XYZ file of C-alpha atoms in Angstrom:
592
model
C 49.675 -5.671 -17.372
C 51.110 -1.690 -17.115
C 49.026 0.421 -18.978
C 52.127 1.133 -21.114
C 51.802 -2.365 -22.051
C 48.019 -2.038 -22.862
C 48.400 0.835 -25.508
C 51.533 -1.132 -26.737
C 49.071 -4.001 -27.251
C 46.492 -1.726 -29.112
C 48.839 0.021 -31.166
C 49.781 -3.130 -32.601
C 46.643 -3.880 -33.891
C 46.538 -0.472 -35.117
C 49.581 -1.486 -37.495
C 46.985 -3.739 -39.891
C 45.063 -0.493 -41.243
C 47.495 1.970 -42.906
C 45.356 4.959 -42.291
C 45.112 4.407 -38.117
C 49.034 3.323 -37.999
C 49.539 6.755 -40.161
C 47.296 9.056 -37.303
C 49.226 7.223 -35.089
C 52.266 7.797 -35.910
C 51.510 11.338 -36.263
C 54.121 14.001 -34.740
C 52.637 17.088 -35.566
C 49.321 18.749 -36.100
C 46.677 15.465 -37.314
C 43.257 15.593 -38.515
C 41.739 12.202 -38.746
C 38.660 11.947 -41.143
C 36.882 8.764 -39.971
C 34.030 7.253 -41.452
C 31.343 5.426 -39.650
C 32.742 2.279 -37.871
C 36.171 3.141 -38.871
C 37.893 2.112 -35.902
C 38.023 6.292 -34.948
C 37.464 5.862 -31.053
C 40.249 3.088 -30.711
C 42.364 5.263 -32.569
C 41.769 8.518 -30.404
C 42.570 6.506 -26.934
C 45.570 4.570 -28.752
C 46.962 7.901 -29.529
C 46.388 9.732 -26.194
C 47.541 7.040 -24.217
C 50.836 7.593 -26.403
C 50.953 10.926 -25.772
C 50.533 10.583 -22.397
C 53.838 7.874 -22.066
C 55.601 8.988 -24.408
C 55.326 12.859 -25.892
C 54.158 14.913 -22.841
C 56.009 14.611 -19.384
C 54.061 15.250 -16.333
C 53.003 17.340 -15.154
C 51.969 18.711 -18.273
C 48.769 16.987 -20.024
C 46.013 16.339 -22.666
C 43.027 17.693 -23.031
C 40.342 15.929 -24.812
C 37.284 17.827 -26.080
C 34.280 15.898 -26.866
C 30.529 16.806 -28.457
C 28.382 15.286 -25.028
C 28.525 13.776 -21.779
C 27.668 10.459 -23.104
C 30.805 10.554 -25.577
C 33.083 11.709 -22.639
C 32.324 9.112 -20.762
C 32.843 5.946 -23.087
C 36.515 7.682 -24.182
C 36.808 7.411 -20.513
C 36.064 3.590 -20.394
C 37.794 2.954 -23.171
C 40.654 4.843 -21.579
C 40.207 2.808 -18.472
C 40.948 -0.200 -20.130
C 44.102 1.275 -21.609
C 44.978 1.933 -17.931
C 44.397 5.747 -17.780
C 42.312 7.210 -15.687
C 41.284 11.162 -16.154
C 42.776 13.138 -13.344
C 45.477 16.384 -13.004
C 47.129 15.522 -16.591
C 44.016 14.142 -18.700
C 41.181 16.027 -18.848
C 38.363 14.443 -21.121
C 34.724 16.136 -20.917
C 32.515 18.487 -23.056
C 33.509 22.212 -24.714
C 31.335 23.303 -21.783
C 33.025 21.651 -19.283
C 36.324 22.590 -20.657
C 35.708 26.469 -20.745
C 34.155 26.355 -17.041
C 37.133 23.919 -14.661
C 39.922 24.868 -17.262
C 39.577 28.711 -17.868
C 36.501 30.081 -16.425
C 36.846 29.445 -12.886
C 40.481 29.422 -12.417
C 40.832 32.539 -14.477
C 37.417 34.708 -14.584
C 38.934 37.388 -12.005
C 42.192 37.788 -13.224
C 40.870 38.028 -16.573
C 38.055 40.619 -15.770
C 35.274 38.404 -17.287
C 32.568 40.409 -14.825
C 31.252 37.922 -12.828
C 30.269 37.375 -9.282
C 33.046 35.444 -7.798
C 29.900 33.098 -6.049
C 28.364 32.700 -9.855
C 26.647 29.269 -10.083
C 25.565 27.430 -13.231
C 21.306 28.431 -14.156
C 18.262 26.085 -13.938
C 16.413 25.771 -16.795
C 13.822 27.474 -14.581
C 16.268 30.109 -13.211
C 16.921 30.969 -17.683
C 13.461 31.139 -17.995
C 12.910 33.883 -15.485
C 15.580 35.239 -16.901
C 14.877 35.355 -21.005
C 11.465 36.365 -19.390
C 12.550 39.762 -17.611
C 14.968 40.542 -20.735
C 12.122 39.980 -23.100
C 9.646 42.638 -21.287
C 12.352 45.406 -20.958
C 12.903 44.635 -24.803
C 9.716 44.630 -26.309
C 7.494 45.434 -23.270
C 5.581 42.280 -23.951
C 4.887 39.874 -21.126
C 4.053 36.784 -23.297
C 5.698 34.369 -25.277
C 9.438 35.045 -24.233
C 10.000 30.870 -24.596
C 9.172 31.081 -27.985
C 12.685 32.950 -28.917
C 15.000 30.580 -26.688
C 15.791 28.970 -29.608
C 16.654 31.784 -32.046
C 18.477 33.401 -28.829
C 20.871 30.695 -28.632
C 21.698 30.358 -32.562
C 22.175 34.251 -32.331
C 24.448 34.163 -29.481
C 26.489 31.020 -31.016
C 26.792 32.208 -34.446
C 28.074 35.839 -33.892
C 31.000 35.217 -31.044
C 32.703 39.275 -32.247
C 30.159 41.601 -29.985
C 32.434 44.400 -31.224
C 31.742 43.377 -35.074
C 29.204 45.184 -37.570
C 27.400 41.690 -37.932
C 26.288 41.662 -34.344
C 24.925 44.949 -34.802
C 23.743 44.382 -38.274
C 22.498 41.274 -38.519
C 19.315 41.132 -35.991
C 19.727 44.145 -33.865
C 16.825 43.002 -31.948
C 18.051 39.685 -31.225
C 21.576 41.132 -30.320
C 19.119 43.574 -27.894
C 17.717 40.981 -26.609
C 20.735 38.541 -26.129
C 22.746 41.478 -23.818
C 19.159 42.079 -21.814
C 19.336 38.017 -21.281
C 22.977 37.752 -20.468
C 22.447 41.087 -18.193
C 19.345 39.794 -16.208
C 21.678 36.647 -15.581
C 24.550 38.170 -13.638
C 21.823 40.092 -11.847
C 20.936 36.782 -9.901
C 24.280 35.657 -9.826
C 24.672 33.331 -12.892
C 25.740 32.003 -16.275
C 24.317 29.467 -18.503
C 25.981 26.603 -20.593
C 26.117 28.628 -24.199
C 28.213 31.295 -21.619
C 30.635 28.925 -20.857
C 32.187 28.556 -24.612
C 31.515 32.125 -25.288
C 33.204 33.275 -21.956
C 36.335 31.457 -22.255
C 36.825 32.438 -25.758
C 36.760 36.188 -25.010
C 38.668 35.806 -22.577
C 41.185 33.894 -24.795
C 40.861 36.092 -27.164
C 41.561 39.075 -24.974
C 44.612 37.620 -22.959
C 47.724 36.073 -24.787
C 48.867 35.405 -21.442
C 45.555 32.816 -20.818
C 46.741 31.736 -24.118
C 50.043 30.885 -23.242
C 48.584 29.196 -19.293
C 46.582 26.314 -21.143
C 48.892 25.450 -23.891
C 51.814 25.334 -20.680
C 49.261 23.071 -18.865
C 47.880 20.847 -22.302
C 50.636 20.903 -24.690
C 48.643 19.215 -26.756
C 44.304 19.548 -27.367
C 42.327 16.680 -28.811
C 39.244 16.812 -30.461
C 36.580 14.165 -31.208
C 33.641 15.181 -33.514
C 34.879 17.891 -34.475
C 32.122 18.180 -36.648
C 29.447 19.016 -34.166
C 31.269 21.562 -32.090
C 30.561 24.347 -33.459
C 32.327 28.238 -33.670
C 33.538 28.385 -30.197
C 35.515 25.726 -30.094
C 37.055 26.098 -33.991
C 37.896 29.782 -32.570
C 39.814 28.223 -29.626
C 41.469 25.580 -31.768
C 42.971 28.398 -34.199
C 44.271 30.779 -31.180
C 45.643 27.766 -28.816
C 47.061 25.601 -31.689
C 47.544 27.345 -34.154
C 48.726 30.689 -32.597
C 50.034 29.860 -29.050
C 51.675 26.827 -29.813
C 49.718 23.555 -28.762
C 49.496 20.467 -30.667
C 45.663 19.270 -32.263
C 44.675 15.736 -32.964
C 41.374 15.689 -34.151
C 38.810 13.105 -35.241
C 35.452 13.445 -37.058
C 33.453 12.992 -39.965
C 31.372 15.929 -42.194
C 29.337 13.279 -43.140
C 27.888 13.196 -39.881
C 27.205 16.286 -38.874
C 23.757 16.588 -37.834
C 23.313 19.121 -34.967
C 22.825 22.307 -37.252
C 20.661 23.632 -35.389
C 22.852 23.815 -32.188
C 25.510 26.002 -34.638
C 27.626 23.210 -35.730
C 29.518 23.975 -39.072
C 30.767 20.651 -40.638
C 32.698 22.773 -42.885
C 34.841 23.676 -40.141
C 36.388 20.504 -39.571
C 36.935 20.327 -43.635
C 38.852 24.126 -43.314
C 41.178 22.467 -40.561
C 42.152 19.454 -42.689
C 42.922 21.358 -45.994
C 45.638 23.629 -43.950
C 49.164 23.082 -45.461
C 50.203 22.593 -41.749
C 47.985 19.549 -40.860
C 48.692 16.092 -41.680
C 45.358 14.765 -42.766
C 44.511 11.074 -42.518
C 41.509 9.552 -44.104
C 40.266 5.953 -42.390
C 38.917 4.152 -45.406
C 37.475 0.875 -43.743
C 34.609 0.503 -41.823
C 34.826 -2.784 -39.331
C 30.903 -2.114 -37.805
C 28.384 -2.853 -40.909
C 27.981 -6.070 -43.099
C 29.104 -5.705 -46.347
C 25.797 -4.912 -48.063
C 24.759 -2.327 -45.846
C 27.809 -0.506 -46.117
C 27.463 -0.762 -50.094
C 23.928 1.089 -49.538
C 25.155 3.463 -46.936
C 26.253 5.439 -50.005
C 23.313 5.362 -51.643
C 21.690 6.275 -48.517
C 24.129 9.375 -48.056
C 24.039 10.204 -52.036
C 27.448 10.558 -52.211
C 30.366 8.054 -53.030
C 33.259 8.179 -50.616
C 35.170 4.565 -51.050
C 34.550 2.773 -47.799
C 35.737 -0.569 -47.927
C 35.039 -3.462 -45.351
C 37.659 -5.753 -44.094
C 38.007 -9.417 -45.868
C 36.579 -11.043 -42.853
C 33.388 -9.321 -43.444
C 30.200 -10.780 -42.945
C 27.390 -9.731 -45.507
C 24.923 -7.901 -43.752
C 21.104 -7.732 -44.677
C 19.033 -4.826 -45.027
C 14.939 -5.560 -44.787
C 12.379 -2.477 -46.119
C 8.714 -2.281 -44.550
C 6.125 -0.595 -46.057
C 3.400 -0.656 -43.827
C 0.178 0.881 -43.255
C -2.143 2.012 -40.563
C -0.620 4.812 -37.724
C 2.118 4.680 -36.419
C 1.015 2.829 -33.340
C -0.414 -0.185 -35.654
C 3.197 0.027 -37.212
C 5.137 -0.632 -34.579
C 2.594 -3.468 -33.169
C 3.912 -4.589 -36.486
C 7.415 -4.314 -35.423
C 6.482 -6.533 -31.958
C 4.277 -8.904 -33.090
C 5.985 -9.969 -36.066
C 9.330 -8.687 -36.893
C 10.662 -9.476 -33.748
C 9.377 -13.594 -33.759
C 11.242 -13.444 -36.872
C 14.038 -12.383 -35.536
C 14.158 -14.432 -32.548
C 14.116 -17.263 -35.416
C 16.742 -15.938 -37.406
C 19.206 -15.509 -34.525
C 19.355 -18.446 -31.695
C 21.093 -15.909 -29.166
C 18.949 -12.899 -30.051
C 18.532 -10.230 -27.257
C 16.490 -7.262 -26.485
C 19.343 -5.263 -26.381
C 20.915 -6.332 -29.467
C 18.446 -3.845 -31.216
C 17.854 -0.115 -31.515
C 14.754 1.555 -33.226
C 15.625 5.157 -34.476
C 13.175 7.930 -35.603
C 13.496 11.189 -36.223
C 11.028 12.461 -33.430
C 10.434 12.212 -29.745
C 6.480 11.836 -30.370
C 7.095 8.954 -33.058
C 9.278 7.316 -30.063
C 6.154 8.011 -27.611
C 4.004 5.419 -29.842
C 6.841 2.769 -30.408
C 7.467 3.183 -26.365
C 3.379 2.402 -25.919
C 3.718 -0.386 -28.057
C 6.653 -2.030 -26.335
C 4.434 -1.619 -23.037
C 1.424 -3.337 -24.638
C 3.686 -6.389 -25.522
C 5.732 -6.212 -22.153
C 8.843 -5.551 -23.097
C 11.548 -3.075 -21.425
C 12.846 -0.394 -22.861
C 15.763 1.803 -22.437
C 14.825 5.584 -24.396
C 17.316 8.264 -25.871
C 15.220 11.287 -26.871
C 13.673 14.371 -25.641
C 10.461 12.356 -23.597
C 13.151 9.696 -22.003
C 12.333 9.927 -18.428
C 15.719 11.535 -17.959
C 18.277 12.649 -20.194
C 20.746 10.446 -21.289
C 23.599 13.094 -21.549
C 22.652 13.666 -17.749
C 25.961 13.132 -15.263
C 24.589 12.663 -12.253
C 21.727 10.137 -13.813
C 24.266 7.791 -15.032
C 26.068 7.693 -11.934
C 23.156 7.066 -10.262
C 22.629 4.436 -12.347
C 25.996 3.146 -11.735
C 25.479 3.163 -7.981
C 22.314 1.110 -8.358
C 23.404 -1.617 -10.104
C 26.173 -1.341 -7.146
C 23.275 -2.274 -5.092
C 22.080 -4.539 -6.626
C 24.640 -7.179 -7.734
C 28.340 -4.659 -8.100
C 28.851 -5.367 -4.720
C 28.935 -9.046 -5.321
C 30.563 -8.900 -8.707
C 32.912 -6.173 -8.431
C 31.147 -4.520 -11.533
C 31.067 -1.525 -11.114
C 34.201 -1.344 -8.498
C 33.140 1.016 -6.077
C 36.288 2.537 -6.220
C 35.034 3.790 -9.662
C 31.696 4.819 -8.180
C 33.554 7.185 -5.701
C 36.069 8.477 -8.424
C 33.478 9.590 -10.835
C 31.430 11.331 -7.566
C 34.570 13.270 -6.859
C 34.527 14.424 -10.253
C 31.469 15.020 -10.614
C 31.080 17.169 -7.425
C 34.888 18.378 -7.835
C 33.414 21.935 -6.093
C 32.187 21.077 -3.150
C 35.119 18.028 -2.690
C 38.035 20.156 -2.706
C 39.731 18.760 -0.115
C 40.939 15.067 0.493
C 39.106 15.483 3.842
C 36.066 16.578 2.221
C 36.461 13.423 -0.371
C 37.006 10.874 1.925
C 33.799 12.088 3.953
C 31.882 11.264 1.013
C 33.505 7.854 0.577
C 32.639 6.877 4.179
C 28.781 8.538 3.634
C 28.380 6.786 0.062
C 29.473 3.201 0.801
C 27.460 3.525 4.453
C 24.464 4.468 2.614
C 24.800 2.126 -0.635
C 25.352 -0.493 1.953
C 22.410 -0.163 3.692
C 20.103 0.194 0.229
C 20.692 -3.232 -1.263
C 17.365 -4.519 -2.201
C 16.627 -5.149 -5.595
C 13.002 -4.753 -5.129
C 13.656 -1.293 -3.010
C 11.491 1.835 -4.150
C 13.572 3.919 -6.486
C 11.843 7.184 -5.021
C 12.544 5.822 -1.918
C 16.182 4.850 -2.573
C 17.101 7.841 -4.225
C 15.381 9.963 -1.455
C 17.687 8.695 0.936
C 20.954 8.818 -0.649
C 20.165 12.744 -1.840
C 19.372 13.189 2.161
C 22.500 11.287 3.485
C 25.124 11.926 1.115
C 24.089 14.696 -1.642
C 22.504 17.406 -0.336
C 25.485 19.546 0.286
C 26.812 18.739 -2.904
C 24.152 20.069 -5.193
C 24.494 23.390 -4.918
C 28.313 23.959 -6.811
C 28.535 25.411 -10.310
C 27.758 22.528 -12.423
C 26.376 20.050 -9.695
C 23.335 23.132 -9.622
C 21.891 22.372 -13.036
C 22.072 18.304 -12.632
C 20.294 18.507 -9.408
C 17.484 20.224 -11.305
C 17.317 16.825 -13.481
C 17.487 14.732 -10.413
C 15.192 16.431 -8.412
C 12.639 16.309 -11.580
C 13.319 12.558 -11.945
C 12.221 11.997 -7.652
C 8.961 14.342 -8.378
C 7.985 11.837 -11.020
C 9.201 8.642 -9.056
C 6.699 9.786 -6.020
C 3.345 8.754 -4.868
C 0.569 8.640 -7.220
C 3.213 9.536 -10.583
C 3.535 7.871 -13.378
C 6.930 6.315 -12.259
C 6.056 5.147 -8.726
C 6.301 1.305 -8.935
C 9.950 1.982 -10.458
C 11.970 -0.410 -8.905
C 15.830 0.090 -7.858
C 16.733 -3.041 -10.454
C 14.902 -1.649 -12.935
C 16.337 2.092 -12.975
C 19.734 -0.041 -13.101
C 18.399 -2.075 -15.390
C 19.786 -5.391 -13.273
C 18.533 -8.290 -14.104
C 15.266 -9.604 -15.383
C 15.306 -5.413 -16.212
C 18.588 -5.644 -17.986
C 17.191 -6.780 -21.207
C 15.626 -3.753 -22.688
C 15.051 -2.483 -26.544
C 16.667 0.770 -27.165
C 14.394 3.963 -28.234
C 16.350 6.458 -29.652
C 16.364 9.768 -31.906
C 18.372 9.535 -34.759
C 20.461 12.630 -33.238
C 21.174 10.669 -30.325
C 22.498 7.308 -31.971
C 25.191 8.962 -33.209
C 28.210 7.062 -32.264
C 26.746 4.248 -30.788
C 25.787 0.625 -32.399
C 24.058 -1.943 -32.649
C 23.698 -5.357 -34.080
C 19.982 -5.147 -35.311
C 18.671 -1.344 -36.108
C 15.162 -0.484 -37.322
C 14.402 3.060 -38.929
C 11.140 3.496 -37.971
C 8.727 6.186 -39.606
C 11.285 6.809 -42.302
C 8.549 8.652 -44.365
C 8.135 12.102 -46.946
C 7.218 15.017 -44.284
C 9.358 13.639 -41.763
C 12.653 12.969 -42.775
C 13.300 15.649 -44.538
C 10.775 17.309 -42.890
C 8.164 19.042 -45.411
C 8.922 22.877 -46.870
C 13.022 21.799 -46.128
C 15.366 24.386 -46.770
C 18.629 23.069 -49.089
C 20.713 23.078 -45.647
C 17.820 21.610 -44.031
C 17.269 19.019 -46.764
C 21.251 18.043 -46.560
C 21.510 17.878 -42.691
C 18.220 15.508 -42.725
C 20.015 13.572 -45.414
C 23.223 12.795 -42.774
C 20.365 12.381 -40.303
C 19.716 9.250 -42.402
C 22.953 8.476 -43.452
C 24.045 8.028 -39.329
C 20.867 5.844 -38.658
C 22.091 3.637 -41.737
C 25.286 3.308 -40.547
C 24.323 2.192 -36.802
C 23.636 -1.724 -37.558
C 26.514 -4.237 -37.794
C 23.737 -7.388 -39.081
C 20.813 -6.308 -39.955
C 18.749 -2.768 -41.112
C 15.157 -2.953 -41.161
C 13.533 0.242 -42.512
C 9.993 0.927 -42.421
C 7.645 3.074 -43.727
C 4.356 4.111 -44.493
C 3.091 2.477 -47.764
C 1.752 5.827 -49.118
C 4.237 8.017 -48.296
C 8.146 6.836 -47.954
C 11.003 9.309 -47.578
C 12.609 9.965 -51.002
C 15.906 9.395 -49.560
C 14.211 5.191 -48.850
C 12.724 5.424 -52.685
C 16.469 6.316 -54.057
C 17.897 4.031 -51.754
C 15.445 1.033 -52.704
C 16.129 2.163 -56.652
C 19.575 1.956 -56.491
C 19.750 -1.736 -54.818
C 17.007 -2.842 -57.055
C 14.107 -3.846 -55.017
């Protein structure tokens, strides 16, 4: 089937609920406000894939600005299956990624942005050093520099006018200490990821020119989560769409804004849709949650806002646990007899059908022992995973295993794919189609000969960084992934704590395949499930004690998105003594 025939095929469906036929149909500038499970993602690929065929002839293009990695890439699958694959005229990929392959690096000498023209992307080690050496020529103090790399970043995101009174007004010191940090950088040659956004908005800013080069290569800019992406991007939004002429479609949801403390303003995405020149479309129905639980969900988020669920809706059933003990004996709880009863209530239950959500790493660090005691495999999404989630090169890696270990039988993944997204991925040191068919040959000789299941994973992934990756990790963005790879061997070797890894489980192939997912609420965002459990949903933690009014609100979405994540069944448990007050209303309202 053509892949015109494929979106053809989707956009049909997309004729059944008003509000996606409407965002659709769309012509001009669209905002889409989509509620959880509203249908928002099929929507977003629908409508590119349209505007690919049909509004935007090559070799003009799209580009597609997402909130993470991990987003990027399943737009991408879903893409895939519309038959589109990102290359010269699609780009889909972070606000990071955007402002460093689309203006930074094609741009940053033409448009005077001061830095070396060898400039490579820091390690978290390499900003360290860094924040370090600008913190003692600040203050003179030699200690506790890591302690401001938080309240460094806000400043730098928040303030994007160096030339205004607020940067000088506001925290002088900080602003000191931000231009000593940014200084000390280009000293060793480098910029870090809050540069990229900032960067490639002055520059914007600065050049109508630039202005007028992006919106002649991407006529038209989408944006999904528009919610989460803070100043930077709203900035570039207003001067390439709404000054230099290119077309928005964006997608998100206030409602679920919870990264507040990276600089996202939720009210952004609100000032977009109320502008006379916007066609705003509201998706009312949400096709993910049971019936009941998407009843709740607004008691949950204390707010009405009129979802409806389709006719064909199942019910849904939401289960509270107040438990006691630590939070060790509460999640032996959660394995010893939720779970049985859950295996009973569903014959075709699977690890992987569920997700337990918290609002901490640690908490996840005692539900992860617990899972060990009773065996079972996990699959984490928080700040103590063994590697990020949101990393690239991880997930490729992880793509390449299960290569190994039954794709080369099955076809799944195609290694065609597997060689694609490496191309991508190392796009700076594969500039060439020499230089990209060299790493073809390299990657399928050494995949080829690392087929065993049972194989080492240190091992494994010791020999394909020797034979096929060594030369590429040195390249702009490539530099600050190998830092996570390299971190990830170092714990895979001898005598560590991950040495009896095996290359079927880091692919998780299969006996490994069936794993329960471990996630922070911040990171299930997006994602669902058919079972979730909110575990640890208890006063001090969510909100977190002494909670500022914007603190208090952003905890309450925090909930609201974990509520939202289940399409049959939310468990939520808490400590007897102590449950969150936003599990008391919730609990109130529905009776129990």
């Amino acid at each position: 089937m053509s892949s015109r025939a494929l979106y053809l095929r989707d956009a049909d469906d997309l004729r059944r609920n008003a509000g996606q036929w409407e965002a659709y149909e769309s012509r001009g500038h669209c905002v889409v406000l989509a509620g959880p499970g509203s249908g928002k993602t099929k929507t977003l690929t629908t409508k590119l894939a349209r505007i690919l065929h049909e509004d935007v002839r090559p070799p003009r293009g799209v580009a597609c600005i997402t909130f993470s990695n991990e987003c990027a890439k399943e737009l991408e699958i879903r893409l895939v299956r519309l038959g589109i694959d990102a290359d010269e005229r699609l780009f889909v990929g972070t606000i990071h990624s955007f402002s460093l392959t689309e203006i930074i690096l094609p741009y940053a000498k033409i448009a005077k942005l001061g830095l070396p023209e060898d400039f490579k992307v820091a390690t978290e080690r390499e900003q360290a050093l860094a924040l370090k050496n600008a913190h003692r020529l600040v203050t003179g103090q030699q200690n506790h520099a890591q302690d401001l790399k938080y309240s460094l970043g806000r400043h730098r995101r928040s303030i994007l006018d160096r030339d205004s009174s607020e940067w000088r007004t506001v925290s002088p010191e900080m602003s000191q200490l931000v231009e000593a940090y940014e200084a000390e950088l280009r000293k060793m040659g480098l910029i870090d990821f809050d540069d990229m956004p900032l960067l490639a908005v002055s520059a914007l800013k600065a050049h109508p020119w630039l202005r007028r080069a992006i919106v002649a290569k991407f006529p038209v800019l989408a944006v999904d989560e528009y919610q989460d992406l803070g100043l930077a991007l709203h900035r570039m939004v207003m001067g390439l769409c709404f000054s230099a002429g290119s077309r928005l479609f964006a997608v998100g949801d206030a409602d679920q804004s919870v990264y507040g403390f990276t600089g996202a303003h939720p009210e952004l995405l609100q000032r977009v849709a109320n502008r006379s020149d916007v066609q705003t479309v509201r998706l009312e129905f949400n096709y993910r949650c049971g019936s009941n639980i998407v009843v709740a969900s607004e008691y949950a988020l204390g707010e009405v806002r009129g979802y409806q669920c389709p006719e064909s809706a199942h019910e849904g059933t939401i289960f509270f646990h107040a438990l006691h003990g630590d939070y060790g004996q509460q999640a032996n709880h959660l394995f010893s007899v939720v779970f049985p009863e859950l295996r009973n209530r569903f014959d075709d239950f699977k690890l992987g059908d569920v997700a337990i959500l918290y609002s901490a790493a640690w908490i996840g660090d005692a539900v992860a022992q617990a899972a060990r005691d009773f065996g079972l495999g996990i699959l984490r999404s928080d700040a103590n995973a063994i590697y990020p989630r949101s990393s690239r090169i991880m997930r490729w890696l992880e793509a390449c295993a299960l290569w190994c270990c039954s794709g080369w039988r099955t076809g799944r993944p195609e290694f065609s794919k597997l060689t694609r997204d490496g191309a991508r991925l190392f796009a700076d040191g594969l500039s060439t189609p020499e230089s990209r068919l060299g790493f073809q040959r390299q990657l399928i000789g050494s995949l080829w000969n690392r087929r065993e299941r049972t194989a080492s994973i240190h091992e494994w992934l010791t020999g394909l960084r020797a034979e096929v990756l060594e030369g590429l990790l040195s390249d702009n963005m490539a530099t600050y992934e190998a830092e996570t790879l390299h971190t990830f061997i170092d714990k895979c070797a001898p005598g560590k704590d991950l040495y009896a890894m095996t290359l079927e489980e880091f692919a998780g192939d299969g006996q490994h395949n069936e794993r329960v997912t471990l996630s922070s609420l911040h990171s299930a965002k997006g994602r669902e499930f058919r079972i979730v459990i909110l575990f640890a949903m208890d006063a001090g933690r969510i909100p977190r004690n002494g909670a500022s009014a914007s603190e208090m609100r952003e905890a309450r979405r925090s909930f609201y998105v974990g509520f939202t994540r289940p399409q049959d069944e939310l468990h939520i448990v808490h400590s007897a003594s102590r449950p969150s007050p936003f599990v008391t209303e919730v609990r109130q309202r529905m009776g129990h």
